[in-house]
mmCIF file of C-alpha atoms in Angstrom:
data_model
loop_
_atom_site.group_PDB
_atom_site.id
_atom_site.type_symbol
_atom_site.label_atom_id
_atom_site.label_comp_id
_atom_site.label_asym_id
_atom_site.label_seq_id
_atom_site.Cartn_x
_atom_site.Cartn_y
_atom_site.Cartn_z
ATOM 1 C CA UNK A 875 224.430 -68.184 125.509
ATOM 2 C CA UNK A 876 223.100 -67.672 121.949
ATOM 3 C CA UNK A 877 222.502 -64.094 120.876
ATOM 4 C CA UNK A 878 219.965 -63.168 118.173
ATOM 5 C CA UNK A 879 220.797 -60.031 116.245
ATOM 6 C CA UNK A 880 217.750 -57.979 115.281
ATOM 7 C CA UNK A 881 218.151 -55.414 112.536
ATOM 8 C CA UNK A 882 215.943 -52.293 112.426
ATOM 9 C CA UNK A 883 214.197 -53.803 109.398
ATOM 10 C CA UNK A 884 213.383 -56.966 111.355
ATOM 11 C CA UNK A 885 211.959 -54.934 114.226
ATOM 12 C CA UNK A 886 209.805 -52.903 111.839
ATOM 13 C CA UNK A 887 208.633 -56.107 110.179
ATOM 14 C CA UNK A 888 207.623 -57.693 113.483
ATOM 15 C CA UNK A 889 206.010 -54.486 114.701
ATOM 16 C CA UNK A 890 203.876 -54.370 111.550
ATOM 17 C CA UNK A 891 202.636 -57.926 112.005
ATOM 18 C CA UNK A 892 201.830 -57.172 115.643
ATOM 19 C CA UNK A 893 199.342 -54.502 114.614
ATOM 20 C CA UNK A 894 195.614 -55.310 114.609
ATOM 21 C CA UNK A 895 194.329 -56.684 111.302
ATOM 22 C CA UNK A 896 192.199 -53.572 110.698
ATOM 23 C CA UNK A 897 195.242 -51.305 110.876
ATOM 24 C CA UNK A 898 197.303 -53.603 108.666
ATOM 25 C CA UNK A 899 194.497 -53.507 106.112
ATOM 26 C CA UNK A 900 194.435 -49.694 106.202
ATOM 27 C CA UNK A 901 198.176 -49.663 105.560
ATOM 28 C CA UNK A 902 197.740 -52.047 102.645
ATOM 29 C CA UNK A 903 195.030 -49.794 101.198
ATOM 30 C CA UNK A 904 197.602 -47.016 101.141
ATOM 31 C CA UNK A 905 200.266 -49.308 99.649
ATOM 32 C CA UNK A 906 198.042 -50.355 96.745
ATOM 33 C CA UNK A 907 196.308 -46.997 96.227
ATOM 34 C CA UNK A 908 198.500 -46.061 93.246
ATOM 35 C CA UNK A 909 197.713 -49.328 91.456
ATOM 36 C CA UNK A 910 194.370 -47.915 90.338
ATOM 37 C CA UNK A 911 196.111 -45.062 88.494
ATOM 38 C CA UNK A 912 197.901 -47.229 85.916
ATOM 39 C CA UNK A 913 195.596 -49.337 83.755
ATOM 40 C CA UNK A 914 198.253 -50.564 81.343
ATOM 41 C CA UNK A 915 197.334 -48.033 78.664
ATOM 42 C CA UNK A 916 198.879 -44.714 77.715
ATOM 43 C CA UNK A 917 198.322 -41.797 75.357
ATOM 44 C CA UNK A 918 200.312 -41.458 72.146
ATOM 45 C CA UNK A 919 202.199 -38.170 72.403
ATOM 46 C CA UNK A 920 201.689 -37.062 68.805
ATOM 47 C CA UNK A 921 198.079 -38.062 68.128
ATOM 48 C CA UNK A 922 196.378 -38.402 71.514
ATOM 49 C CA UNK A 923 195.320 -41.953 70.672
ATOM 50 C CA UNK A 924 195.096 -44.546 73.420
ATOM 51 C CA UNK A 925 197.691 -47.302 73.012
ATOM 52 C CA UNK A 926 198.929 -50.274 75.011
ATOM 53 C CA UNK A 927 201.805 -49.659 77.415
ATOM 54 C CA UNK A 928 204.292 -52.356 76.436
ATOM 55 C CA UNK A 929 206.294 -51.776 79.620
ATOM 56 C CA UNK A 930 203.416 -52.363 82.011
ATOM 57 C CA UNK A 931 203.953 -55.357 84.281
ATOM 58 C CA UNK A 932 201.301 -56.707 86.630
ATOM 59 C CA UNK A 933 203.978 -58.207 88.886
ATOM 60 C CA UNK A 934 205.310 -54.754 89.764
ATOM 61 C CA UNK A 935 201.998 -53.762 91.307
ATOM 62 C CA UNK A 936 201.774 -56.991 93.302
ATOM 63 C CA UNK A 937 205.352 -56.901 94.592
ATOM 64 C CA UNK A 938 204.447 -55.862 98.185
ATOM 65 C CA UNK A 939 202.658 -59.210 98.570
ATOM 66 C CA UNK A 940 206.011 -60.988 98.453
ATOM 67 C CA UNK A 941 207.134 -59.344 101.707
ATOM 68 C CA UNK A 942 205.845 -62.183 103.879
ATOM 69 C CA UNK A 943 203.095 -64.770 104.066
ATOM 70 C CA UNK A 944 200.937 -62.782 106.476
ATOM 71 C CA UNK A 945 200.918 -59.659 104.318
ATOM 72 C CA UNK A 946 200.210 -61.855 101.295
ATOM 73 C CA UNK A 947 197.213 -63.351 103.084
ATOM 74 C CA UNK A 948 196.032 -59.944 104.305
ATOM 75 C CA UNK A 949 196.460 -58.084 101.046
ATOM 76 C CA UNK A 950 196.002 -60.380 98.081
ATOM 77 C CA UNK A 951 192.283 -59.703 97.556
ATOM 78 C CA UNK A 952 192.809 -55.955 97.943
ATOM 79 C CA UNK A 953 195.770 -56.043 95.561
ATOM 80 C CA UNK A 954 193.790 -57.958 92.946
ATOM 81 C CA UNK A 955 190.932 -55.486 93.374
ATOM 82 C CA UNK A 956 193.168 -52.462 92.784
ATOM 83 C CA UNK A 957 195.453 -53.820 90.050
ATOM 84 C CA UNK A 958 194.793 -53.801 86.312
ATOM 85 C CA UNK A 959 195.567 -57.239 84.911
ATOM 86 C CA UNK A 960 197.037 -56.692 81.463
ATOM 87 C CA UNK A 961 197.997 -59.346 78.923
ATOM 88 C CA UNK A 962 200.076 -57.344 76.455
ATOM 89 C CA UNK A 963 201.282 -60.354 74.482
ATOM 90 C CA UNK A 964 199.119 -62.427 72.163
ATOM 91 C CA UNK A 965 200.246 -65.684 73.768
ATOM 92 C CA UNK A 966 199.296 -64.699 77.317
ATOM 93 C CA UNK A 967 196.027 -63.191 76.074
ATOM 94 C CA UNK A 968 195.186 -66.555 74.539
ATOM 95 C CA UNK A 969 195.476 -68.444 77.844
ATOM 96 C CA UNK A 970 193.691 -66.060 80.222
ATOM 97 C CA UNK A 971 191.053 -68.681 81.204
ATOM 98 C CA UNK A 972 193.836 -71.131 82.058
ATOM 99 C CA UNK A 973 195.600 -68.493 84.164
ATOM 100 C CA UNK A 974 192.377 -67.687 85.994
ATOM 101 C CA UNK A 975 191.784 -71.376 86.710
ATOM 102 C CA UNK A 976 194.921 -71.432 88.894
ATOM 103 C CA UNK A 977 193.434 -68.836 91.262
ATOM 104 C CA UNK A 978 191.008 -69.317 94.135
ATOM 105 C CA UNK A 979 187.451 -68.296 93.251
ATOM 106 C CA UNK A 980 187.629 -65.405 95.751
ATOM 107 C CA UNK A 981 190.763 -64.121 94.047
ATOM 108 C CA UNK A 982 189.076 -64.269 90.645
ATOM 109 C CA UNK A 983 186.046 -62.449 92.044
ATOM 110 C CA UNK A 984 188.308 -59.704 93.433
ATOM 111 C CA UNK A 985 189.680 -58.777 89.995
ATOM 112 C CA UNK A 986 188.109 -55.597 88.642
ATOM 113 C CA UNK A 987 190.084 -54.823 85.485
ATOM 114 C CA UNK A 988 191.362 -57.041 82.670
ATOM 115 C CA UNK A 989 192.963 -55.764 79.473
ATOM 116 C CA UNK A 990 194.269 -57.939 76.667
ATOM 117 C CA UNK A 991 195.622 -57.537 73.155
ATOM 118 C CA UNK A 992 193.688 -59.402 70.508
ATOM 119 C CA UNK A 993 193.816 -60.611 66.945
ATOM 120 C CA UNK A 994 191.422 -62.860 65.003
ATOM 121 C CA UNK A 995 192.173 -65.878 67.221
ATOM 122 C CA UNK A 996 191.009 -64.041 70.322
ATOM 123 C CA UNK A 997 187.875 -62.693 68.643
ATOM 124 C CA UNK A 998 186.925 -66.201 67.553
ATOM 125 C CA UNK A 999 187.091 -67.306 71.187
ATOM 126 C CA UNK A 1000 185.317 -64.189 72.421
ATOM 127 C CA UNK A 1001 182.110 -64.816 70.491
ATOM 128 C CA UNK A 1002 181.837 -68.214 72.219
ATOM 129 C CA UNK A 1003 182.174 -66.932 75.794
ATOM 130 C CA UNK A 1004 178.511 -67.438 76.598
ATOM 131 C CA UNK A 1005 177.138 -65.283 79.423
ATOM 132 C CA UNK A 1006 180.455 -64.606 81.195
ATOM 133 C CA UNK A 1007 183.770 -63.055 80.193
ATOM 134 C CA UNK A 1008 186.211 -65.817 79.224
ATOM 135 C CA UNK A 1009 183.487 -68.279 80.236
ATOM 136 C CA UNK A 1010 184.346 -67.660 83.920
ATOM 137 C CA UNK A 1011 181.222 -67.020 86.076
ATOM 138 C CA UNK A 1012 183.263 -65.797 89.077
ATOM 139 C CA UNK A 1013 184.507 -62.713 87.218
ATOM 140 C CA UNK A 1014 182.843 -59.445 88.206
ATOM 141 C CA UNK A 1015 184.704 -56.783 86.249
ATOM 142 C CA UNK A 1016 184.424 -53.027 86.397
ATOM 143 C CA UNK A 1017 186.290 -52.784 83.093
ATOM 144 C CA UNK A 1018 187.130 -55.268 80.362
ATOM 145 C CA UNK A 1019 189.337 -53.809 77.640
ATOM 146 C CA UNK A 1020 190.223 -55.315 74.282
ATOM 147 C CA UNK A 1021 193.230 -53.725 72.581
ATOM 148 C CA UNK A 1022 193.756 -54.527 68.913
ATOM 149 C CA UNK A 1023 197.157 -56.033 68.200
ATOM 150 C CA UNK A 1024 199.246 -53.595 66.169
ATOM 151 C CA UNK A 1025 201.194 -55.106 63.277
ATOM 152 C CA UNK A 1026 201.458 -54.939 59.491
ATOM 153 C CA UNK A 1027 198.407 -57.215 59.187
ATOM 154 C CA UNK A 1028 194.830 -55.978 58.904
ATOM 155 C CA UNK A 1029 192.040 -56.678 61.376
ATOM 156 C CA UNK A 1030 188.831 -57.866 59.689
ATOM 157 C CA UNK A 1031 186.531 -56.924 62.556
ATOM 158 C CA UNK A 1032 183.406 -57.051 60.397
ATOM 159 C CA UNK A 1033 183.777 -60.844 60.430
ATOM 160 C CA UNK A 1034 182.872 -60.813 64.131
ATOM 161 C CA UNK A 1035 180.161 -58.138 64.277
ATOM 162 C CA UNK A 1036 177.236 -60.554 64.437
ATOM 163 C CA UNK A 1037 178.855 -62.804 67.035
ATOM 164 C CA UNK A 1038 179.789 -59.916 69.314
ATOM 165 C CA UNK A 1039 176.339 -58.328 69.016
ATOM 166 C CA UNK A 1040 174.788 -61.638 70.103
ATOM 167 C CA UNK A 1041 177.307 -61.958 72.959
ATOM 168 C CA UNK A 1042 176.504 -58.510 74.307
ATOM 169 C CA UNK A 1043 172.799 -59.264 74.702
ATOM 170 C CA UNK A 1044 173.435 -61.568 77.642
ATOM 171 C CA UNK A 1045 176.987 -60.844 78.861
ATOM 172 C CA UNK A 1046 177.101 -60.653 82.665
ATOM 173 C CA UNK A 1047 179.719 -59.483 85.142
ATOM 174 C CA UNK A 1048 181.138 -56.646 83.016
ATOM 175 C CA UNK A 1049 180.266 -53.019 83.801
ATOM 176 C CA UNK A 1050 182.354 -51.366 81.080
ATOM 177 C CA UNK A 1051 183.474 -53.024 77.860
ATOM 178 C CA UNK A 1052 186.132 -51.000 76.042
ATOM 179 C CA UNK A 1053 187.644 -51.513 72.589
ATOM 180 C CA UNK A 1054 190.909 -49.726 71.739
ATOM 181 C CA UNK A 1055 192.236 -49.464 68.189
ATOM 182 C CA UNK A 1056 195.866 -49.110 69.380
ATOM 183 C CA UNK A 1057 196.890 -47.647 65.990
ATOM 184 C CA UNK A 1058 196.182 -51.023 64.404
ATOM 185 C CA UNK A 1059 195.094 -51.482 60.787
ATOM 186 C CA UNK A 1060 191.334 -52.069 60.594
ATOM 187 C CA UNK A 1061 189.769 -53.009 57.275
ATOM 188 C CA UNK A 1062 186.829 -50.708 56.643
ATOM 189 C CA UNK A 1063 187.866 -48.340 59.488
ATOM 190 C CA UNK A 1064 187.485 -48.747 63.228
ATOM 191 C CA UNK A 1065 184.659 -46.236 63.557
ATOM 192 C CA UNK A 1066 182.703 -47.835 60.725
ATOM 193 C CA UNK A 1067 182.891 -51.141 62.582
ATOM 194 C CA UNK A 1068 181.704 -49.468 65.793
ATOM 195 C CA UNK A 1069 178.720 -48.018 63.953
ATOM 196 C CA UNK A 1070 177.824 -51.388 62.411
ATOM 197 C CA UNK A 1071 178.116 -53.084 65.793
ATOM 198 C CA UNK A 1072 175.849 -50.547 67.474
ATOM 199 C CA UNK A 1073 173.366 -50.748 64.613
ATOM 200 C CA UNK A 1074 173.263 -54.529 64.833
ATOM 201 C CA UNK A 1075 172.805 -54.416 68.612
ATOM 202 C CA UNK A 1076 169.763 -52.203 68.122
ATOM 203 C CA UNK A 1077 168.443 -54.461 65.365
ATOM 204 C CA UNK A 1078 168.746 -57.601 67.509
ATOM 205 C CA UNK A 1079 167.078 -55.833 70.423
ATOM 206 C CA UNK A 1080 164.104 -54.825 68.276
ATOM 207 C CA UNK A 1081 163.789 -58.322 66.809
ATOM 208 C CA UNK A 1082 163.903 -59.942 70.233
ATOM 209 C CA UNK A 1083 161.159 -57.671 71.541
ATOM 210 C CA UNK A 1084 158.697 -57.541 68.669
ATOM 211 C CA UNK A 1085 159.450 -60.337 66.202
ATOM 212 C CA UNK A 1086 159.453 -63.215 68.688
ATOM 213 C CA UNK A 1087 156.731 -64.696 70.860
ATOM 214 C CA UNK A 1088 157.223 -64.642 73.724
ATOM 215 C CA UNK A 1089 159.518 -61.628 73.605
ATOM 216 C CA UNK A 1090 163.213 -62.282 74.245
ATOM 217 C CA UNK A 1091 164.588 -59.285 76.137
ATOM 218 C CA UNK A 1092 168.287 -58.605 76.475
ATOM 219 C CA UNK A 1093 169.894 -59.321 79.865
ATOM 220 C CA UNK A 1094 171.767 -56.018 79.709
ATOM 221 C CA UNK A 1095 171.306 -52.784 77.794
ATOM 222 C CA UNK A 1096 174.516 -51.074 76.727
ATOM 223 C CA UNK A 1097 175.108 -47.337 76.572
ATOM 224 C CA UNK A 1098 177.707 -46.654 73.904
ATOM 225 C CA UNK A 1099 180.138 -43.820 73.143
ATOM 226 C CA UNK A 1100 183.002 -43.335 70.681
ATOM 227 C CA UNK A 1101 186.119 -41.243 71.367
ATOM 228 C CA UNK A 1102 187.495 -39.969 68.056
ATOM 229 C CA UNK A 1103 190.721 -38.686 69.601
ATOM 230 C CA UNK A 1104 191.510 -41.790 71.633
ATOM 231 C CA UNK A 1105 190.272 -44.068 68.842
ATOM 232 C CA UNK A 1106 188.378 -46.192 71.313
ATOM 233 C CA UNK A 1107 184.789 -46.847 72.258
ATOM 234 C CA UNK A 1108 183.083 -47.807 75.470
ATOM 235 C CA UNK A 1109 179.984 -49.881 76.152
ATOM 236 C CA UNK A 1110 178.556 -49.261 79.613
ATOM 237 C CA UNK A 1111 176.173 -51.839 81.069
ATOM 238 C CA UNK A 1112 172.737 -50.575 82.077
ATOM 239 C CA UNK A 1113 169.580 -52.222 83.335
ATOM 240 C CA UNK A 1114 167.475 -53.885 80.665
ATOM 241 C CA UNK A 1115 164.739 -51.702 79.196
ATOM 242 C CA UNK A 1116 161.194 -52.609 80.136
ATOM 243 C CA UNK A 1117 158.913 -54.126 77.537
ATOM 244 C CA UNK A 1118 156.598 -51.501 76.052
ATOM 245 C CA UNK A 1119 154.524 -51.314 72.891
ATOM 246 C CA UNK A 1120 156.518 -50.945 69.691
ATOM 247 C CA UNK A 1121 155.480 -47.367 69.001
ATOM 248 C CA UNK A 1122 156.614 -46.239 72.454
ATOM 249 C CA UNK A 1123 159.861 -48.164 72.046
ATOM 250 C CA UNK A 1124 160.613 -46.476 68.715
ATOM 251 C CA UNK A 1125 160.062 -43.054 70.289
ATOM 252 C CA UNK A 1126 162.413 -43.991 73.138
ATOM 253 C CA UNK A 1127 165.271 -45.055 70.884
ATOM 254 C CA UNK A 1128 164.811 -42.324 68.265
ATOM 255 C CA UNK A 1129 167.560 -40.132 69.824
ATOM 256 C CA UNK A 1130 169.913 -43.126 69.731
ATOM 257 C CA UNK A 1131 169.118 -43.773 66.085
ATOM 258 C CA UNK A 1132 169.733 -40.119 65.225
ATOM 259 C CA UNK A 1133 173.011 -40.193 67.138
ATOM 260 C CA UNK A 1134 174.076 -43.305 65.244
ATOM 261 C CA UNK A 1135 173.193 -41.687 61.923
ATOM 262 C CA UNK A 1136 175.356 -38.678 62.785
ATOM 263 C CA UNK A 1137 178.218 -40.999 63.686
ATOM 264 C CA UNK A 1138 177.870 -42.864 60.386
ATOM 265 C CA UNK A 1139 178.046 -39.574 58.496
ATOM 266 C CA UNK A 1140 181.440 -38.841 60.062
ATOM 267 C CA UNK A 1141 182.978 -42.140 58.956
ATOM 268 C CA UNK A 1142 186.035 -41.969 56.781
ATOM 269 C CA UNK A 1143 184.998 -43.166 53.330
ATOM 270 C CA UNK A 1144 186.655 -46.428 52.347
ATOM 271 C CA UNK A 1145 186.599 -47.834 48.786
ATOM 272 C CA UNK A 1146 186.594 -51.445 50.021
ATOM 273 C CA UNK A 1147 182.985 -52.736 49.580
ATOM 274 C CA UNK A 1148 183.586 -55.097 52.513
ATOM 275 C CA UNK A 1149 183.489 -52.065 54.802
ATOM 276 C CA UNK A 1150 179.862 -51.401 53.839
ATOM 277 C CA UNK A 1151 178.347 -54.864 53.990
ATOM 278 C CA UNK A 1152 176.471 -54.171 57.227
ATOM 279 C CA UNK A 1153 177.618 -57.111 59.331
#
């Protein structure tokens, strides 16, 4: 007579699968709860700046899914929802759309956070996204973070100001859009670029409303903020502003214009004329 030896681990495994789906899901919520804490970024000890965590690995957060097929099926959407997907190499960051294309549409839709390092190649692709991040309509992100690649080479972000300002007018499926300097070298200064980008966003919005007939309103209005310590800035998606007469509009945005002027006055002066060319 054949005897099957059952280890305590096997019994626990079978007992878990015997639980109702609702209870298994509650357990998985607990398992993946800590995934939301680590977003793949960290704070530089000496300066307080936000930098990329080179040791962060997405696979570590998804490891429980490899336990068995049933837990993989039960937990994959939850795991994707709770895990920050971080491409901390330039090569992987360059093929994010291809990586997303290997996933089921429901899995793509479950992703809430994507962070990637970027240089000029990535910015050139970014301005051609259209209305969706990476050109993928299924994405519905809480946070999209671009981290500048840190090296001995300079970033010429002013080359992309116009393209990004146009992109932001109709970008969908992104609630927070974050840019992180990551101690990288930025020609003209990172904050100066932020100020030019915000100024150009406001300029395009005004032109679309009052210089075109019929008016071309933005699909999303962004609320912006700059963190001097972290050396990062955040654009938070808001509902589009209603169309009003130009005088009323100018009164509404006056506080934003004054805030921008104050930010410009705190820029670090840079002798490179390219840093002051507007766009």
